[in-house]
Amino acid sequence: MRKLIVTEWVSLDGIFDTNYMPQWWMPFDSAERQKYIQDTINNCEIMLYGRTTYEMLYPYWSSFSHNEQGVADRLNQGKKYVVSSTLQNSPWNNTEVLGNNFIEALSEIKKSGDGYILLQGSSSLLKPLLEAGLVDELKLLVNPAIVGEGKKLFSEQVNCELELVNSQAFEKNVLQLTYKPVVKAK
């Protein structure tokens, strides 16, 4: 069975807004952090996106053809799913649109093979996927900045407990934290 691994990049106060990346992301770049991101993308079997993240990534990455930044080939050639109720088709190579029944569709996709499905960005998907019990790991790259404003990763209440299963310190005081959702007894 495939695992669903969610990776998110955030500031210490939970901001993951791309408009504020010069404050919370750029100053903490390092070769070590770049390698971690490259390995995460290159080792996944399937990528999952929400429409907003998909529309942000597609024009940029689809313009590359020489494995730029060590991930362009994987992003362009790998299997991708985009969750959207408005997209009718997907111009990015090897992409399929999942509509309103994406929880059921993703459950079937998880059962249909091995490896892992990678969700990056797409905070609007995180809550329903956590609450449906489909997330196997939540990996946060926490950058040591307090931004104070912008879009937060968790902008609404999520009913989920997490267990820290791994942590790693990177250069420039960036932390990678891996959590496993705790299944509550009913």
JSON list of C-alpha atoms in Angstrom, two decimals:
[
{"chain": "A", "resi": 1, "resn": "MET", "atom": "CA", "xyz": [0.00, 0.00, 0.00]},
{"chain": "A", "resi": 2, "resn": "ARG", "atom": "CA", "xyz": [1.24, 3.49, -0.83]},
{"chain": "A", "resi": 3, "resn": "LYS", "atom": "CA", "xyz": [1.91, 6.04, 1.89]},
{"chain": "A", "resi": 4, "resn": "LEU", "atom": "CA", "xyz": [0.70, 9.62, 1.69]},
{"chain": "A", "resi": 5, "resn": "ILE", "atom": "CA", "xyz": [3.50, 11.91, 2.82]},
{"chain": "A", "resi": 6, "resn": "VAL", "atom": "CA", "xyz": [2.77, 15.60, 3.24]},
{"chain": "A", "resi": 7, "resn": "THR", "atom": "CA", "xyz": [5.71, 17.99, 3.22]},
{"chain": "A", "resi": 8, "resn": "GLU", "atom": "CA", "xyz": [5.25, 21.63, 4.07]},
{"chain": "A", "resi": 9, "resn": "TRP", "atom": "CA", "xyz": [7.67, 24.52, 4.42]},
{"chain": "A", "resi": 10, "resn": "VAL", "atom": "CA", "xyz": [6.77, 27.00, 7.16]},
{"chain": "A", "resi": 11, "resn": "SER", "atom": "CA", "xyz": [8.08, 29.80, 9.32]},
{"chain": "A", "resi": 12, "resn": "LEU", "atom": "CA", "xyz": [8.28, 29.25, 13.05]},
{"chain": "A", "resi": 13, "resn": "ASP", "atom": "CA", "xyz": [4.86, 30.86, 13.46]},
{"chain": "A", "resi": 14, "resn": "GLY", "atom": "CA", "xyz": [3.27, 28.61, 10.82]},
{"chain": "A", "resi": 15, "resn": "ILE", "atom": "CA", "xyz": [3.28, 30.98, 7.85]},
{"chain": "A", "resi": 16, "resn": "PHE", "atom": "CA", "xyz": [3.70, 29.28, 4.49]},
{"chain": "A", "resi": 17, "resn": "ASP", "atom": "CA", "xyz": [2.53, 32.14, 2.31]},
{"chain": "A", "resi": 18, "resn": "THR", "atom": "CA", "xyz": [4.58, 32.42, -0.90]},
{"chain": "A", "resi": 19, "resn": "ASN", "atom": "CA", "xyz": [4.17, 36.21, -0.84]},
{"chain": "A", "resi": 20, "resn": "TYR", "atom": "CA", "xyz": [6.37, 36.32, 2.26]},
{"chain": "A", "resi": 21, "resn": "MET", "atom": "CA", "xyz": [9.00, 33.76, 1.16]},
{"chain": "A", "resi": 22, "resn": "PRO", "atom": "CA", "xyz": [11.75, 36.40, 0.98]},
{"chain": "A", "resi": 23, "resn": "GLN", "atom": "CA", "xyz": [11.36, 36.76, 4.77]},
{"chain": "A", "resi": 24, "resn": "TRP", "atom": "CA", "xyz": [10.92, 33.16, 5.91]},
{"chain": "A", "resi": 25, "resn": "TRP", "atom": "CA", "xyz": [12.36, 30.93, 3.16]},
{"chain": "A", "resi": 26, "resn": "MET", "atom": "CA", "xyz": [15.12, 32.59, 1.16]},
{"chain": "A", "resi": 27, "resn": "PRO", "atom": "CA", "xyz": [17.47, 33.60, 4.00]},
{"chain": "A", "resi": 28, "resn": "PHE", "atom": "CA", "xyz": [17.68, 30.00, 5.23]},
{"chain": "A", "resi": 29, "resn": "ASP", "atom": "CA", "xyz": [18.59, 28.27, 1.99]},
{"chain": "A", "resi": 30, "resn": "SER", "atom": "CA", "xyz": [21.45, 25.77, 2.07]},
{"chain": "A", "resi": 31, "resn": "ALA", "atom": "CA", "xyz": [22.81, 22.92, -0.02]},
{"chain": "A", "resi": 32, "resn": "GLU", "atom": "CA", "xyz": [21.66, 20.53, 2.71]},
{"chain": "A", "resi": 33, "resn": "ARG", "atom": "CA", "xyz": [18.08, 21.79, 2.60]},
{"chain": "A", "resi": 34, "resn": "GLN", "atom": "CA", "xyz": [18.07, 21.72, -1.22]},
{"chain": "A", "resi": 35, "resn": "LYS", "atom": "CA", "xyz": [19.26, 18.09, -1.24]},
{"chain": "A", "resi": 36, "resn": "TYR", "atom": "CA", "xyz": [16.53, 17.11, 1.22]},
{"chain": "A", "resi": 37, "resn": "ILE", "atom": "CA", "xyz": [13.87, 18.69, -1.03]},
{"chain": "A", "resi": 38, "resn": "GLN", "atom": "CA", "xyz": [15.35, 17.11, -4.17]},
{"chain": "A", "resi": 39, "resn": "ASP", "atom": "CA", "xyz": [15.45, 13.67, -2.55]},
{"chain": "A", "resi": 40, "resn": "THR", "atom": "CA", "xyz": [11.86, 14.02, -1.32]},
{"chain": "A", "resi": 41, "resn": "ILE", "atom": "CA", "xyz": [10.58, 14.87, -4.80]},
{"chain": "A", "resi": 42, "resn": "ASN", "atom": "CA", "xyz": [12.76, 12.42, -6.72]},
{"chain": "A", "resi": 43, "resn": "ASN", "atom": "CA", "xyz": [11.89, 9.47, -4.48]},
{"chain": "A", "resi": 44, "resn": "CYS", "atom": "CA", "xyz": [8.10, 9.80, -4.62]},
{"chain": "A", "resi": 45, "resn": "GLU", "atom": "CA", "xyz": [6.01, 7.71, -6.96]},
{"chain": "A", "resi": 46, "resn": "ILE", "atom": "CA", "xyz": [3.10, 10.15, -7.33]},
{"chain": "A", "resi": 47, "resn": "MET", "atom": "CA", "xyz": [2.61, 13.87, -6.67]},
{"chain": "A", "resi": 48, "resn": "LEU", "atom": "CA", "xyz": [-0.65, 15.35, -5.39]},
{"chain": "A", "resi": 49, "resn": "TYR", "atom": "CA", "xyz": [-1.59, 19.02, -5.61]},
{"chain": "A", "resi": 50, "resn": "GLY", "atom": "CA", "xyz": [-4.49, 21.31, -4.97]},
{"chain": "A", "resi": 51, "resn": "ARG", "atom": "CA", "xyz": [-5.50, 23.54, -7.87]},
{"chain": "A", "resi": 52, "resn": "THR", "atom": "CA", "xyz": [-3.78, 26.69, -6.58]},
{"chain": "A", "resi": 53, "resn": "THR", "atom": "CA", "xyz": [-0.42, 24.98, -6.03]},
{"chain": "A", "resi": 54, "resn": "TYR", "atom": "CA", "xyz": [-0.75, 23.15, -9.34]},
{"chain": "A", "resi": 55, "resn": "GLU", "atom": "CA", "xyz": [-1.44, 26.39, -11.23]},
{"chain": "A", "resi": 56, "resn": "MET", "atom": "CA", "xyz": [1.53, 28.02, -9.50]},
{"chain": "A", "resi": 57, "resn": "LEU", "atom": "CA", "xyz": [3.97, 25.19, -10.27]},
{"chain": "A", "resi": 58, "resn": "TYR", "atom": "CA", "xyz": [2.89, 24.11, -13.76]},
{"chain": "A", "resi": 59, "resn": "PRO", "atom": "CA", "xyz": [3.97, 27.16, -15.81]},
{"chain": "A", "resi": 60, "resn": "TYR", "atom": "CA", "xyz": [7.36, 27.35, -14.09]},
{"chain": "A", "resi": 61, "resn": "TRP", "atom": "CA", "xyz": [8.40, 23.69, -14.08]},
{"chain": "A", "resi": 62, "resn": "SER", "atom": "CA", "xyz": [6.89, 22.69, -17.42]},
{"chain": "A", "resi": 63, "resn": "SER", "atom": "CA", "xyz": [9.19, 25.20, -19.15]},
{"chain": "A", "resi": 64, "resn": "PHE", "atom": "CA", "xyz": [12.29, 23.14, -18.22]},
{"chain": "A", "resi": 65, "resn": "SER", "atom": "CA", "xyz": [13.69, 20.18, -20.13]},
{"chain": "A", "resi": 66, "resn": "HIS", "atom": "CA", "xyz": [17.17, 19.58, -18.69]},
{"chain": "A", "resi": 67, "resn": "ASN", "atom": "CA", "xyz": [16.42, 18.51, -15.09]},
{"chain": "A", "resi": 68, "resn": "GLU", "atom": "CA", "xyz": [16.95, 22.01, -13.75]},
{"chain": "A", "resi": 69, "resn": "GLN", "atom": "CA", "xyz": [17.41, 22.23, -9.98]},
{"chain": "A", "resi": 70, "resn": "GLY", "atom": "CA", "xyz": [17.70, 18.45, -9.90]},
{"chain": "A", "resi": 71, "resn": "VAL", "atom": "CA", "xyz": [13.91, 17.90, -9.91]},
{"chain": "A", "resi": 72, "resn": "ALA", "atom": "CA", "xyz": [12.49, 19.28, -13.17]},
{"chain": "A", "resi": 73, "resn": "ASP", "atom": "CA", "xyz": [12.49, 15.90, -14.92]},
{"chain": "A", "resi": 74, "resn": "ARG", "atom": "CA", "xyz": [10.68, 14.20, -12.04]},
{"chain": "A", "resi": 75, "resn": "LEU", "atom": "CA", "xyz": [8.12, 16.99, -11.76]},
{"chain": "A", "resi": 76, "resn": "ASN", "atom": "CA", "xyz": [7.46, 17.01, -15.51]},
{"chain": "A", "resi": 77, "resn": "GLN", "atom": "CA", "xyz": [7.46, 13.28, -16.19]},
{"chain": "A", "resi": 78, "resn": "GLY", "atom": "CA", "xyz": [6.08, 11.84, -12.94]},
{"chain": "A", "resi": 79, "resn": "LYS", "atom": "CA", "xyz": [2.45, 10.91, -12.31]},
{"chain": "A", "resi": 80, "resn": "LYS", "atom": "CA", "xyz": [0.49, 13.81, -10.86]},
{"chain": "A", "resi": 81, "resn": "TYR", "atom": "CA", "xyz": [-3.01, 14.28, -9.50]},
{"chain": "A", "resi": 82, "resn": "VAL", "atom": "CA", "xyz": [-4.62, 17.66, -9.00]},
{"chain": "A", "resi": 83, "resn": "VAL", "atom": "CA", "xyz": [-7.69, 18.09, -6.80]},
{"chain": "A", "resi": 84, "resn": "SER", "atom": "CA", "xyz": [-10.09, 20.60, -8.30]},
{"chain": "A", "resi": 85, "resn": "SER", "atom": "CA", "xyz": [-13.79, 21.10, -8.83]},
{"chain": "A", "resi": 86, "resn": "THR", "atom": "CA", "xyz": [-13.15, 23.71, -11.54]},
{"chain": "A", "resi": 87, "resn": "LEU", "atom": "CA", "xyz": [-10.35, 22.33, -13.73]},
{"chain": "A", "resi": 88, "resn": "GLN", "atom": "CA", "xyz": [-11.67, 20.34, -16.67]},
{"chain": "A", "resi": 89, "resn": "ASN", "atom": "CA", "xyz": [-8.30, 19.25, -18.02]},
{"chain": "A", "resi": 90, "resn": "SER", "atom": "CA", "xyz": [-4.71, 19.44, -16.95]},
{"chain": "A", "resi": 91, "resn": "PRO", "atom": "CA", "xyz": [-2.09, 20.75, -19.34]},
{"chain": "A", "resi": 92, "resn": "TRP", "atom": "CA", "xyz": [0.91, 19.49, -17.34]},
{"chain": "A", "resi": 93, "resn": "ASN", "atom": "CA", "xyz": [2.20, 16.17, -18.64]},
{"chain": "A", "resi": 94, "resn": "ASN", "atom": "CA", "xyz": [0.94, 13.02, -16.91]},
{"chain": "A", "resi": 95, "resn": "THR", "atom": "CA", "xyz": [-1.65, 14.79, -14.72]},
{"chain": "A", "resi": 96, "resn": "GLU", "atom": "CA", "xyz": [-5.14, 13.59, -13.86]},
{"chain": "A", "resi": 97, "resn": "VAL", "atom": "CA", "xyz": [-7.83, 15.75, -12.23]},
{"chain": "A", "resi": 98, "resn": "LEU", "atom": "CA", "xyz": [-9.57, 14.41, -9.12]},
{"chain": "A", "resi": 99, "resn": "GLY", "atom": "CA", "xyz": [-12.91, 16.10, -8.49]},
{"chain": "A", "resi": 100, "resn": "ASN", "atom": "CA", "xyz": [-15.14, 16.40, -5.45]},
{"chain": "A", "resi": 101, "resn": "ASN", "atom": "CA", "xyz": [-14.77, 12.71, -4.51]},
{"chain": "A", "resi": 102, "resn": "PHE", "atom": "CA", "xyz": [-11.00, 13.05, -4.10]},
{"chain": "A", "resi": 103, "resn": "ILE", "atom": "CA", "xyz": [-10.97, 11.34, -0.67]},
{"chain": "A", "resi": 104, "resn": "GLU", "atom": "CA", "xyz": [-12.44, 8.16, -2.13]},
{"chain": "A", "resi": 105, "resn": "ALA", "atom": "CA", "xyz": [-10.22, 8.37, -5.23]},
{"chain": "A", "resi": 106, "resn": "LEU", "atom": "CA", "xyz": [-7.10, 8.88, -3.14]},
{"chain": "A", "resi": 107, "resn": "SER", "atom": "CA", "xyz": [-8.02, 5.92, -0.91]},
{"chain": "A", "resi": 108, "resn": "GLU", "atom": "CA", "xyz": [-8.09, 3.74, -4.03]},
{"chain": "A", "resi": 109, "resn": "ILE", "atom": "CA", "xyz": [-4.84, 5.19, -5.35]},
{"chain": "A", "resi": 110, "resn": "LYS", "atom": "CA", "xyz": [-3.15, 4.40, -2.02]},
{"chain": "A", "resi": 111, "resn": "LYS", "atom": "CA", "xyz": [-4.35, 0.77, -2.23]},
{"chain": "A", "resi": 112, "resn": "SER", "atom": "CA", "xyz": [-3.20, 0.30, -5.83]},
{"chain": "A", "resi": 113, "resn": "GLY", "atom": "CA", "xyz": [0.56, 0.16, -5.38]},
{"chain": "A", "resi": 114, "resn": "ASP", "atom": "CA", "xyz": [3.69, 0.78, -3.37]},
{"chain": "A", "resi": 115, "resn": "GLY", "atom": "CA", "xyz": [5.93, 3.76, -2.81]},
{"chain": "A", "resi": 116, "resn": "TYR", "atom": "CA", "xyz": [4.61, 7.08, -1.67]},
{"chain": "A", "resi": 117, "resn": "ILE", "atom": "CA", "xyz": [2.39, 9.91, -2.77]},
{"chain": "A", "resi": 118, "resn": "LEU", "atom": "CA", "xyz": [3.82, 13.36, -2.08]},
{"chain": "A", "resi": 119, "resn": "LEU", "atom": "CA", "xyz": [1.64, 16.35, -1.24]},
{"chain": "A", "resi": 120, "resn": "GLN", "atom": "CA", "xyz": [3.45, 19.69, -1.12]},
{"chain": "A", "resi": 121, "resn": "GLY", "atom": "CA", "xyz": [1.76, 23.02, -0.49]},
{"chain": "A", "resi": 122, "resn": "SER", "atom": "CA", "xyz": [-2.00, 22.76, -0.97]},
{"chain": "A", "resi": 123, "resn": "SER", "atom": "CA", "xyz": [-2.98, 23.55, 2.61]},
{"chain": "A", "resi": 124, "resn": "SER", "atom": "CA", "xyz": [-6.67, 23.31, 1.74]},
{"chain": "A", "resi": 125, "resn": "LEU", "atom": "CA", "xyz": [-6.20, 19.56, 1.19]},
{"chain": "A", "resi": 126, "resn": "LEU", "atom": "CA", "xyz": [-4.33, 18.97, 4.43]},
{"chain": "A", "resi": 127, "resn": "LYS", "atom": "CA", "xyz": [-7.30, 19.21, 6.80]},
{"chain": "A", "resi": 128, "resn": "PRO", "atom": "CA", "xyz": [-9.65, 16.84, 4.93]},
{"chain": "A", "resi": 129, "resn": "LEU", "atom": "CA", "xyz": [-6.84, 14.35, 4.30]},
{"chain": "A", "resi": 130, "resn": "LEU", "atom": "CA", "xyz": [-5.78, 14.35, 7.97]},
{"chain": "A", "resi": 131, "resn": "GLU", "atom": "CA", "xyz": [-9.37, 14.02, 9.17]},
{"chain": "A", "resi": 132, "resn": "ALA", "atom": "CA", "xyz": [-10.01, 11.16, 6.72]},
{"chain": "A", "resi": 133, "resn": "GLY", "atom": "CA", "xyz": [-7.01, 9.31, 8.15]},
{"chain": "A", "resi": 134, "resn": "LEU", "atom": "CA", "xyz": [-5.18, 9.24, 4.80]},
{"chain": "A", "resi": 135, "resn": "VAL", "atom": "CA", "xyz": [-1.98, 11.04, 5.85]},
{"chain": "A", "resi": 136, "resn": "ASP", "atom": "CA", "xyz": [0.79, 8.67, 6.91]},
{"chain": "A", "resi": 137, "resn": "GLU", "atom": "CA", "xyz": [3.45, 11.30, 7.65]},
{"chain": "A", "resi": 138, "resn": "LEU", "atom": "CA", "xyz": [3.50, 15.09, 7.99]},
{"chain": "A", "resi": 139, "resn": "LYS", "atom": "CA", "xyz": [6.98, 16.50, 7.40]},
{"chain": "A", "resi": 140, "resn": "LEU", "atom": "CA", "xyz": [7.58, 20.13, 8.25]},
{"chain": "A", "resi": 141, "resn": "LEU", "atom": "CA", "xyz": [10.64, 22.16, 7.24]},
{"chain": "A", "resi": 142, "resn": "VAL", "atom": "CA", "xyz": [10.55, 24.86, 9.90]},
{"chain": "A", "resi": 143, "resn": "ASN", "atom": "CA", "xyz": [12.54, 27.97, 9.11]},
{"chain": "A", "resi": 144, "resn": "PRO", "atom": "CA", "xyz": [13.66, 30.12, 12.08]},
{"chain": "A", "resi": 145, "resn": "ALA", "atom": "CA", "xyz": [11.69, 33.24, 11.25]},
{"chain": "A", "resi": 146, "resn": "ILE", "atom": "CA", "xyz": [8.63, 34.83, 12.78]},
{"chain": "A", "resi": 147, "resn": "VAL", "atom": "CA", "xyz": [6.67, 36.59, 10.04]},
{"chain": "A", "resi": 148, "resn": "GLY", "atom": "CA", "xyz": [3.54, 37.63, 11.93]},
{"chain": "A", "resi": 149, "resn": "GLU", "atom": "CA", "xyz": [1.25, 37.86, 8.91]},
{"chain": "A", "resi": 150, "resn": "GLY", "atom": "CA", "xyz": [0.31, 35.88, 5.84]},
{"chain": "A", "resi": 151, "resn": "LYS", "atom": "CA", "xyz": [-1.40, 32.61, 5.07]},
{"chain": "A", "resi": 152, "resn": "LYS", "atom": "CA", "xyz": [-0.96, 30.02, 7.81]},
{"chain": "A", "resi": 153, "resn": "LEU", "atom": "CA", "xyz": [-0.58, 26.31, 7.15]},
{"chain": "A", "resi": 154, "resn": "PHE", "atom": "CA", "xyz": [-3.41, 25.58, 9.58]},
{"chain": "A", "resi": 155, "resn": "SER", "atom": "CA", "xyz": [-5.90, 28.40, 9.23]},
{"chain": "A", "resi": 156, "resn": "GLU", "atom": "CA", "xyz": [-8.76, 26.44, 10.77]},
{"chain": "A", "resi": 157, "resn": "GLN", "atom": "CA", "xyz": [-9.17, 23.86, 13.50]},
{"chain": "A", "resi": 158, "resn": "VAL", "atom": "CA", "xyz": [-8.04, 20.35, 12.60]},
{"chain": "A", "resi": 159, "resn": "ASN", "atom": "CA", "xyz": [-9.02, 17.41, 14.77]},
{"chain": "A", "resi": 160, "resn": "CYS", "atom": "CA", "xyz": [-5.75, 15.49, 14.74]},
{"chain": "A", "resi": 161, "resn": "GLU", "atom": "CA", "xyz": [-3.04, 14.52, 17.19]},
{"chain": "A", "resi": 162, "resn": "LEU", "atom": "CA", "xyz": [0.52, 13.99, 16.01]},
{"chain": "A", "resi": 163, "resn": "GLU", "atom": "CA", "xyz": [3.45, 11.95, 17.29]},
{"chain": "A", "resi": 164, "resn": "LEU", "atom": "CA", "xyz": [6.98, 13.20, 16.57]},
{"chain": "A", "resi": 165, "resn": "VAL", "atom": "CA", "xyz": [8.84, 10.29, 14.96]},
{"chain": "A", "resi": 166, "resn": "ASN", "atom": "CA", "xyz": [11.96, 12.03, 13.65]},
{"chain": "A", "resi": 167, "resn": "SER", "atom": "CA", "xyz": [13.74, 15.35, 13.65]},
{"chain": "A", "resi": 168, "resn": "GLN", "atom": "CA", "xyz": [16.80, 16.64, 11.88]},
{"chain": "A", "resi": 169, "resn": "ALA", "atom": "CA", "xyz": [18.64, 19.93, 12.15]},
{"chain": "A", "resi": 170, "resn": "PHE", "atom": "CA", "xyz": [19.87, 21.52, 8.94]},
{"chain": "A", "resi": 171, "resn": "GLU", "atom": "CA", "xyz": [22.24, 24.41, 8.37]},
{"chain": "A", "resi": 172, "resn": "LYS", "atom": "CA", "xyz": [21.03, 27.90, 9.32]},
{"chain": "A", "resi": 173, "resn": "ASN", "atom": "CA", "xyz": [18.89, 26.51, 12.17]},
{"chain": "A", "resi": 174, "resn": "VAL", "atom": "CA", "xyz": [16.26, 24.95, 9.90]},
{"chain": "A", "resi": 175, "resn": "LEU", "atom": "CA", "xyz": [14.49, 21.96, 11.46]},
{"chain": "A", "resi": 176, "resn": "GLN", "atom": "CA", "xyz": [12.88, 19.06, 9.65]},
{"chain": "A", "resi": 177, "resn": "LEU", "atom": "CA", "xyz": [10.19, 17.53, 11.85]},
{"chain": "A", "resi": 178, "resn": "THR", "atom": "CA", "xyz": [8.41, 14.30, 10.91]},
{"chain": "A", "resi": 179, "resn": "TYR", "atom": "CA", "xyz": [5.09, 13.55, 12.55]},
{"chain": "A", "resi": 180, "resn": "LYS", "atom": "CA", "xyz": [2.81, 10.55, 12.33]},
{"chain": "A", "resi": 181, "resn": "PRO", "atom": "CA", "xyz": [-0.91, 11.14, 12.86]},
{"chain": "A", "resi": 182, "resn": "VAL", "atom": "CA", "xyz": [-2.17, 9.33, 15.95]},
{"chain": "A", "resi": 183, "resn": "VAL", "atom": "CA", "xyz": [-5.18, 7.13, 15.33]},
{"chain": "A", "resi": 184, "resn": "LYS", "atom": "CA", "xyz": [-7.65, 7.58, 18.16]},
{"chain": "A", "resi": 185, "resn": "ALA", "atom": "CA", "xyz": [-9.54, 4.60, 19.53]},
{"chain": "A", "resi": 186, "resn": "LYS", "atom": "CA", "xyz": [-13.28, 4.88, 18.97]}
]
